Amino acid sequence: EAQVTQNPRYLITVTGKKLTVTCSQNMNHEYMSWYRQDPGLGLRQIYYSMNVEVTDKGDVPEGYKVSRKEKRNFPLILESPSPNQTSLYFCASSLSPSAETQYFGPGTRLLVL
Amino acid sequence: KQEVTQIPAALSVPEGENLVLNCSFTDSAIYNLQWFRQDPGKGLTSLLLIQSSQREQTSGRLNASLDKSSGRSTLYIAASQPGDSATYLCAALHYGQNFVFGPGTRLSVLP
């Protein structure tokens, strides 16, 4: 089944404790992206990747890191999480965003205390 | 910087009504405009994608139009059903390959 998976789905952590949210797709998509969704602010793009070893900042990259060492995986890293990073995070992928739609993962709900 | 807005923020209609959701964007330098549906607590599901060179796309009871010059897109839902209740989001893909989403329209279709 074609899908985008994220782990964990729910995470509670404390300020400053490094964490990684994994994202994996099985569709051989070149484009992958991370978003955060906050009430009243909608979905905002954090980082995106056009292909392996190619990443670029979205609208809200501060406090986040990403890497794209393999085509299927695109982890989101919070080196020192802060309470303002409490949010719902979505990973998405697409074969070619200019021609085809994005497929979204189920989301990761993060609470930073 | 691209800004995407959606009107109305929320909408409640009786079953069977035809309805229109609006999406506006400030920068016309886009590859495409996409419409998504989001059910509570879940991820997004793609509904329609309109290329910048196209005027409209249709899928079943859904029809989306795009007027790039005026920075507007509309999603038309015919004969609405309770199962259509969800939040509808539009997203513009900018030439820089970054997506900008609107805040969404929360739709409730009453039986």
GROMACS .gro file of N, CA and C in nm, chain B residues 1-109:
model
  327
  114LYS      N    1   0.609   3.814  -0.027
  114LYS     CA    2   0.588   3.682   0.028
  114LYS      C    3   0.443   3.638   0.000
  115GLN      N    4   0.430   3.515  -0.042
  115GLN     CA    5   0.297   3.464  -0.077
  115GLN      C    6   0.208   3.455   0.046
  116GLU      N    7   0.086   3.503   0.034
  116GLU     CA    8  -0.014   3.488   0.140
  116GLU      C    9  -0.139   3.427   0.078
  117VAL      N   10  -0.194   3.330   0.147
  117VAL     CA   11  -0.314   3.261   0.100
  117VAL      C   12  -0.423   3.276   0.205
  118THR      N   13  -0.539   3.321   0.162
  118THR     CA   14  -0.650   3.337   0.254
  118THR      C   15  -0.770   3.257   0.203
  119GLN      N   16  -0.859   3.223   0.296
  119GLN     CA   17  -0.977   3.147   0.259
  119GLN      C   18  -1.100   3.207   0.326
  120ILE      N   19  -1.206   3.215   0.247
  120ILE     CA   20  -1.334   3.267   0.296
  120ILE      C   21  -1.445   3.173   0.252
  121PRO      N   22  -1.542   3.139   0.342
  121PRO     CA   23  -1.545   3.180   0.483
  121PRO      C   24  -1.456   3.094   0.570
  122ALA      N   25  -1.438   3.132   0.695
  122ALA     CA   26  -1.360   3.051   0.787
  122ALA      C   27  -1.438   2.927   0.829
  123ALA      N   28  -1.570   2.941   0.837
  123ALA     CA   29  -1.656   2.829   0.873
  123ALA      C   30  -1.788   2.844   0.801
  124LEU      N   31  -1.852   2.731   0.775
  124LEU     CA   32  -1.975   2.730   0.698
  124LEU      C   33  -2.060   2.612   0.745
  125SER      N   34  -2.187   2.639   0.769
  125SER     CA   35  -2.280   2.533   0.809
  125SER      C   36  -2.400   2.538   0.716
  126VAL      N   37  -2.428   2.427   0.649
  126VAL     CA   38  -2.536   2.423   0.550
  126VAL      C   39  -2.619   2.298   0.568
  127PRO      N   40  -2.744   2.302   0.525
  127PRO     CA   41  -2.826   2.179   0.527
  127PRO      C   42  -2.787   2.088   0.412
  128GLU      N   43  -2.806   1.962   0.431
  128GLU     CA   44  -2.774   1.862   0.329
  128GLU      C   45  -2.844   1.895   0.197
  129GLY      N   46  -2.773   1.873   0.087
  129GLY     CA   47  -2.831   1.892  -0.045
  129GLY      C   48  -2.797   2.025  -0.109
  130GLU      N   49  -2.745   2.118  -0.030
  130GLU     CA   50  -2.713   2.250  -0.086
  130GLU      C   51  -2.585   2.245  -0.169
  131ASN      N   52  -2.581   2.332  -0.270
  131ASN     CA   53  -2.458   2.355  -0.346
  131ASN      C   54  -2.383   2.466  -0.275
  132LEU      N   55  -2.251   2.455  -0.267
  132LEU     CA   56  -2.177   2.559  -0.196
  132LEU      C   57  -2.044   2.589  -0.262
  133VAL      N   58  -1.993   2.707  -0.229
  133VAL     CA   59  -1.868   2.756  -0.288
  133VAL      C   60  -1.772   2.797  -0.177
  134LEU      N   61  -1.651   2.746  -0.185
  134LEU     CA   62  -1.545   2.786  -0.093
  134LEU      C   63  -1.443   2.868  -0.172
  135ASN      N   64  -1.394   2.975  -0.111
  135ASN     CA   65  -1.306   3.067  -0.180
  135ASN      C   66  -1.164   3.065  -0.126
  136CYS      N   67  -1.070   3.082  -0.217
  136CYS     CA   68  -0.928   3.085  -0.182
  136CYS      C   69  -0.864   3.199  -0.262
  137SER      N   70  -0.787   3.283  -0.194
  137SER     CA   71  -0.718   3.393  -0.261
  137SER      C   72  -0.569   3.387  -0.231
  138PHE      N   73  -0.488   3.424  -0.329
  138PHE     CA   74  -0.343   3.425  -0.311
  138PHE      C   75  -0.287   3.555  -0.368
  139THR      N   76  -0.178   3.601  -0.309
  139THR     CA   77  -0.128   3.734  -0.344
  139THR      C   78  -0.024   3.732  -0.456
  140ASP      N   79   0.045   3.621  -0.473
  140ASP     CA   80   0.152   3.614  -0.574
  140ASP      C   81   0.110   3.515  -0.682
  141SER      N   82   0.100   3.561  -0.805
  141SER     CA   83   0.052   3.475  -0.913
  141SER      C   84   0.162   3.385  -0.972
  142ALA      N   85   0.284   3.395  -0.919
  142ALA     CA   86   0.394   3.311  -0.968
  142ALA      C   87   0.384   3.171  -0.907
  143ILE      N   88   0.285   3.097  -0.949
  143ILE     CA   89   0.261   2.965  -0.892
  143ILE      C   90   0.262   2.860  -1.001
  144TYR      N   91   0.302   2.738  -0.964
  144TYR     CA   92   0.291   2.625  -1.056
  144TYR      C   93   0.148   2.573  -1.060
  145ASN      N   94   0.090   2.560  -0.942
  145ASN     CA   95  -0.044   2.506  -0.934
  145ASN      C   96  -0.112   2.547  -0.805
  146LEU      N   97  -0.240   2.516  -0.798
  146LEU     CA   98  -0.320   2.543  -0.681
  146LEU      C   99  -0.388   2.411  -0.647
  147GLN      N  100  -0.377   2.370  -0.520
  147GLN     CA  101  -0.432   2.241  -0.481
  147GLN      C  102  -0.537   2.258  -0.371
  148TRP      N  103  -0.635   2.172  -0.373
  148TRP     CA  104  -0.736   2.168  -0.269
  148TRP      C  105  -0.724   2.035  -0.194
  149PHE      N  106  -0.730   2.046  -0.060
  149PHE     CA  107  -0.721   1.929   0.026
  149PHE      C  108  -0.840   1.927   0.122
  150ARG      N  109  -0.862   1.809   0.173
  150ARG     CA  110  -0.964   1.790   0.277
  150ARG      C  111  -0.893   1.735   0.400
  151GLN      N  112  -0.931   1.785   0.518
  151GLN     CA  113  -0.875   1.734   0.642
  151GLN      C  114  -0.987   1.700   0.739
  152ASP      N  115  -0.994   1.574   0.779
  152ASP     CA  116  -1.089   1.532   0.880
  152ASP      C  117  -1.025   1.548   1.017
  153PRO      N  118  -1.106   1.569   1.121
  153PRO     CA  119  -1.051   1.597   1.255
  153PRO      C  120  -0.949   1.492   1.298
  154GLY      N  121  -0.833   1.539   1.342
  154GLY     CA  122  -0.731   1.450   1.394
  154GLY      C  123  -0.661   1.367   1.290
  155LYS      N  124  -0.679   1.401   1.163
  155LYS     CA  125  -0.620   1.318   1.058
  155LYS      C  126  -0.536   1.402   0.963
  156GLY      N  127  -0.469   1.334   0.874
  156GLY     CA  128  -0.388   1.402   0.775
  156GLY      C  129  -0.473   1.458   0.663
  157LEU      N  130  -0.406   1.514   0.565
  157LEU     CA  131  -0.475   1.578   0.453
  157LEU      C  132  -0.492   1.479   0.338
  158THR      N  133  -0.604   1.492   0.270
  158THR     CA  134  -0.632   1.412   0.152
  158THR      C  135  -0.649   1.505   0.034
  159SER      N  136  -0.580   1.475  -0.074
  159SER     CA  137  -0.588   1.560  -0.193
  159SER      C  138  -0.723   1.545  -0.261
  160LEU      N  139  -0.778   1.659  -0.302
  160LEU     CA  140  -0.905   1.658  -0.375
  160LEU      C  141  -0.884   1.691  -0.523
  161LEU      N  142  -0.824   1.805  -0.549
  161LEU     CA  143  -0.806   1.850  -0.686
  161LEU      C  144  -0.677   1.930  -0.696
  162LEU      N  145  -0.612   1.920  -0.811
  162LEU     CA  146  -0.494   1.999  -0.841
  162LEU      C  147  -0.519   2.070  -0.974
  163ILE      N  148  -0.502   2.202  -0.975
  163ILE     CA  149  -0.519   2.279  -1.099
  163ILE      C  150  -0.384   2.338  -1.136
  164GLN      N  151  -0.337   2.304  -1.255
  164GLN     CA  152  -0.212   2.364  -1.303
  164GLN      C  153  -0.236   2.512  -1.335
  165SER      N  154  -0.129   2.589  -1.331
  165SER     CA  155  -0.144   2.734  -1.354
  165SER      C  156  -0.197   2.765  -1.494
  166SER      N  157  -0.179   2.671  -1.587
  166SER     CA  158  -0.227   2.694  -1.725
  166SER      C  159  -0.373   2.650  -1.743
  167GLN      N  160  -0.429   2.588  -1.640
  167GLN     CA  161  -0.566   2.539  -1.651
  167GLN      C  162  -0.665   2.635  -1.587
  168ARG      N  163  -0.791   2.620  -1.623
  168ARG     CA  164  -0.894   2.705  -1.565
  168ARG      C  165  -0.977   2.631  -1.460
  169GLU      N  166  -0.992   2.498  -1.479
  169GLU     CA  167  -1.070   2.425  -1.381
  169GLU      C  168  -1.040   2.276  -1.388
  170GLN      N  169  -1.080   2.207  -1.279
  170GLN     CA  170  -1.069   2.063  -1.269
  170GLN      C  171  -1.194   2.011  -1.200
  171THR      N  172  -1.235   1.892  -1.239
  171THR     CA  173  -1.358   1.834  -1.182
  171THR      C  174  -1.330   1.692  -1.137
  172SER      N  175  -1.393   1.657  -1.023
  172SER     CA  176  -1.388   1.521  -0.974
  172SER      C  177  -1.519   1.493  -0.903
  173GLY      N  178  -1.604   1.416  -0.967
  173GLY     CA  179  -1.733   1.384  -0.907
  173GLY      C  180  -1.816   1.508  -0.881
  174ARG      N  181  -1.854   1.529  -0.756
  174ARG     CA  182  -1.935   1.646  -0.720
  174ARG      C  183  -1.850   1.771  -0.694
  175LEU      N  184  -1.722   1.760  -0.711
  175LEU     CA  185  -1.632   1.872  -0.684
  175LEU      C  186  -1.583   1.935  -0.814
  176ASN      N  187  -1.579   2.068  -0.812
  176ASN     CA  188  -1.524   2.141  -0.925
  176ASN      C  189  -1.441   2.256  -0.871
  177ALA      N  190  -1.317   2.264  -0.915
  177ALA     CA  191  -1.231   2.373  -0.870
  177ALA      C  192  -1.193   2.458  -0.990
  178SER      N  193  -1.196   2.588  -0.972
  178SER     CA  194  -1.156   2.680  -1.077
  178SER      C  195  -1.037   2.763  -1.032
  179LEU      N  196  -0.964   2.816  -1.129
  179LEU     CA  197  -0.847   2.898  -1.098
  179LEU      C  198  -0.844   3.018  -1.191
  180ASP      N  199  -0.832   3.136  -1.133
  180ASP     CA  200  -0.810   3.258  -1.208
  180ASP      C  201  -0.679   3.317  -1.156
  181LYS      N  202  -0.570   3.283  -1.225
  181LYS     CA  203  -0.439   3.322  -1.175
  181LYS      C  204  -0.420   3.474  -1.176
  182SER      N  205  -0.476   3.537  -1.276
  182SER     CA  206  -0.456   3.682  -1.289
  182SER      C  207  -0.518   3.759  -1.173
  183SER      N  208  -0.630   3.709  -1.123
  183SER     CA  209  -0.694   3.778  -1.010
  183SER      C  210  -0.656   3.716  -0.877
  184GLY      N  211  -0.578   3.609  -0.879
  184GLY     CA  212  -0.533   3.546  -0.754
  184GLY      C  213  -0.644   3.476  -0.679
  185ARG      N  214  -0.732   3.406  -0.753
  185ARG     CA  215  -0.845   3.342  -0.687
  185ARG      C  216  -0.868   3.200  -0.737
  186SER      N  217  -0.913   3.117  -0.644
  186SER     CA  218  -0.959   2.984  -0.678
  186SER      C  219  -1.085   2.956  -0.599
  187THR      N  220  -1.176   2.881  -0.658
  187THR     CA  221  -1.298   2.844  -0.587
  187THR      C  222  -1.316   2.693  -0.594
  188LEU      N  223  -1.370   2.638  -0.489
  188LEU     CA  224  -1.407   2.496  -0.484
  188LEU      C  225  -1.558   2.491  -0.473
  189TYR      N  226  -1.620   2.429  -0.572
  189TYR     CA  227  -1.764   2.415  -0.577
  189TYR      C  228  -1.800   2.272  -0.539
  190ILE      N  229  -1.888   2.258  -0.439
  190ILE     CA  230  -1.935   2.126  -0.398
  190ILE      C  231  -2.084   2.118  -0.429
  191ALA      N  232  -2.120   2.026  -0.513
  191ALA     CA  233  -2.261   2.010  -0.551
  191ALA      C  234  -2.330   1.909  -0.460
  192ALA      N  235  -2.456   1.938  -0.434
  192ALA     CA  236  -2.542   1.845  -0.358
  192ALA      C  237  -2.470   1.794  -0.234
  193SER      N  238  -2.437   1.884  -0.144
  193SER     CA  239  -2.356   1.849  -0.027
  193SER      C  240  -2.421   1.739   0.058
  194GLN      N  241  -2.333   1.660   0.122
  194GLN     CA  242  -2.375   1.548   0.206
  194GLN      C  243  -2.308   1.559   0.343
  195PRO      N  244  -2.366   1.498   0.446
  195PRO     CA  245  -2.302   1.504   0.578
  195PRO      C  246  -2.158   1.453   0.576
  196GLY      N  247  -2.128   1.358   0.490
  196GLY     CA  248  -1.992   1.306   0.477
  196GLY      C  249  -1.894   1.406   0.422
  197ASP      N  250  -1.942   1.518   0.370
  197ASP     CA  251  -1.854   1.623   0.321
  197ASP      C  252  -1.803   1.711   0.435
  198SER      N  253  -1.856   1.693   0.552
  198SER     CA  254  -1.814   1.774   0.667
  198SER      C  255  -1.667   1.751   0.697
  199ALA      N  256  -1.590   1.856   0.694
  199ALA     CA  257  -1.445   1.850   0.713
  199ALA      C  258  -1.391   1.992   0.699
  200THR      N  259  -1.260   2.005   0.715
  200THR     CA  260  -1.195   2.133   0.686
  200THR      C  261  -1.131   2.123   0.548
  201TYR      N  262  -1.153   2.225   0.467
  201TYR     CA  263  -1.101   2.229   0.331
  201TYR      C  264  -0.991   2.334   0.322
  202LEU      N  265  -0.876   2.291   0.273
  202LEU     CA  266  -0.761   2.381   0.263
  202LEU      C  267  -0.716   2.393   0.118
  203CYS      N  268  -0.676   2.513   0.082
  203CYS     CA  269  -0.614   2.532  -0.048
  203CYS      C  270  -0.466   2.560  -0.025
  204ALA      N  271  -0.385   2.527  -0.124
  204ALA     CA  272  -0.240   2.547  -0.113
  204ALA      C  273  -0.185   2.587  -0.248
  205ALA      N  274  -0.100   2.689  -0.250
  205ALA     CA  275  -0.037   2.735  -0.372
  205ALA      C  276   0.108   2.687  -0.374
  206LEU      N  277   0.150   2.628  -0.485
  206LEU     CA  278   0.289   2.588  -0.501
  206LEU      C  279   0.362   2.700  -0.574
  207HIS      N  280   0.451   2.765  -0.500
  207HIS     CA  281   0.525   2.877  -0.554
  207HIS      C  282   0.637   2.829  -0.646
  208TYR      N  283   0.686   2.916  -0.731
  208TYR     CA  284   0.795   2.880  -0.821
  208TYR      C  285   0.919   2.832  -0.747
  209GLY      N  286   0.934   2.870  -0.621
  209GLY     CA  287   1.048   2.823  -0.544
  209GLY      C  288   1.030   2.683  -0.490
  210GLN      N  289   0.924   2.615  -0.532
  210GLN     CA  290   0.891   2.479  -0.491
  210GLN      C  291   0.847   2.471  -0.346
  211ASN      N  292   0.808   2.583  -0.288
  211ASN     CA  293   0.755   2.578  -0.153
  211ASN      C  294   0.604   2.601  -0.155
  212PHE      N  295   0.536   2.530  -0.067
  212PHE     CA  296   0.392   2.539  -0.059
  212PHE      C  297   0.350   2.642   0.046
  213VAL      N  298   0.244   2.715   0.014
  213VAL     CA  299   0.181   2.804   0.112
  213VAL      C  300   0.034   2.767   0.121
  214PHE      N  301  -0.008   2.734   0.242
  214PHE     CA  302  -0.145   2.691   0.265
  214PHE      C  303  -0.231   2.806   0.316
  215GLY      N  304  -0.360   2.799   0.284
  215GLY     CA  305  -0.456   2.887   0.347
  215GLY      C  306  -0.496   2.831   0.483
  216PRO      N  307  -0.567   2.910   0.564
  216PRO     CA  308  -0.604   2.867   0.699
  216PRO      C  309  -0.717   2.765   0.702
  217GLY      N  310  -0.788   2.750   0.590
  217GLY     CA  311  -0.893   2.649   0.583
  217GLY      C  312  -1.033   2.703   0.604
  218THR      N  313  -1.130   2.630   0.550
  218THR     CA  314  -1.272   2.656   0.574
  218THR      C  315  -1.330   2.532   0.639
  219ARG      N  316  -1.387   2.551   0.758
  219ARG     CA  317  -1.447   2.438   0.829
  219ARG      C  318  -1.592   2.425   0.786
  220LEU      N  319  -1.624   2.314   0.721
  220LEU     CA  320  -1.758   2.291   0.665
  220LEU      C  321  -1.834   2.189   0.748
  221SER      N  322  -1.958   2.225   0.778
  221SER     CA  323  -2.047   2.132   0.848
  221SER      C  324  -2.174   2.119   0.765
  222VAL      N  325  -2.206   1.997   0.722
  222VAL     CA  326  -2.327   1.971   0.645
  222VAL      C  327  -2.425   1.896   0.736
   0.00000   0.00000   0.00000
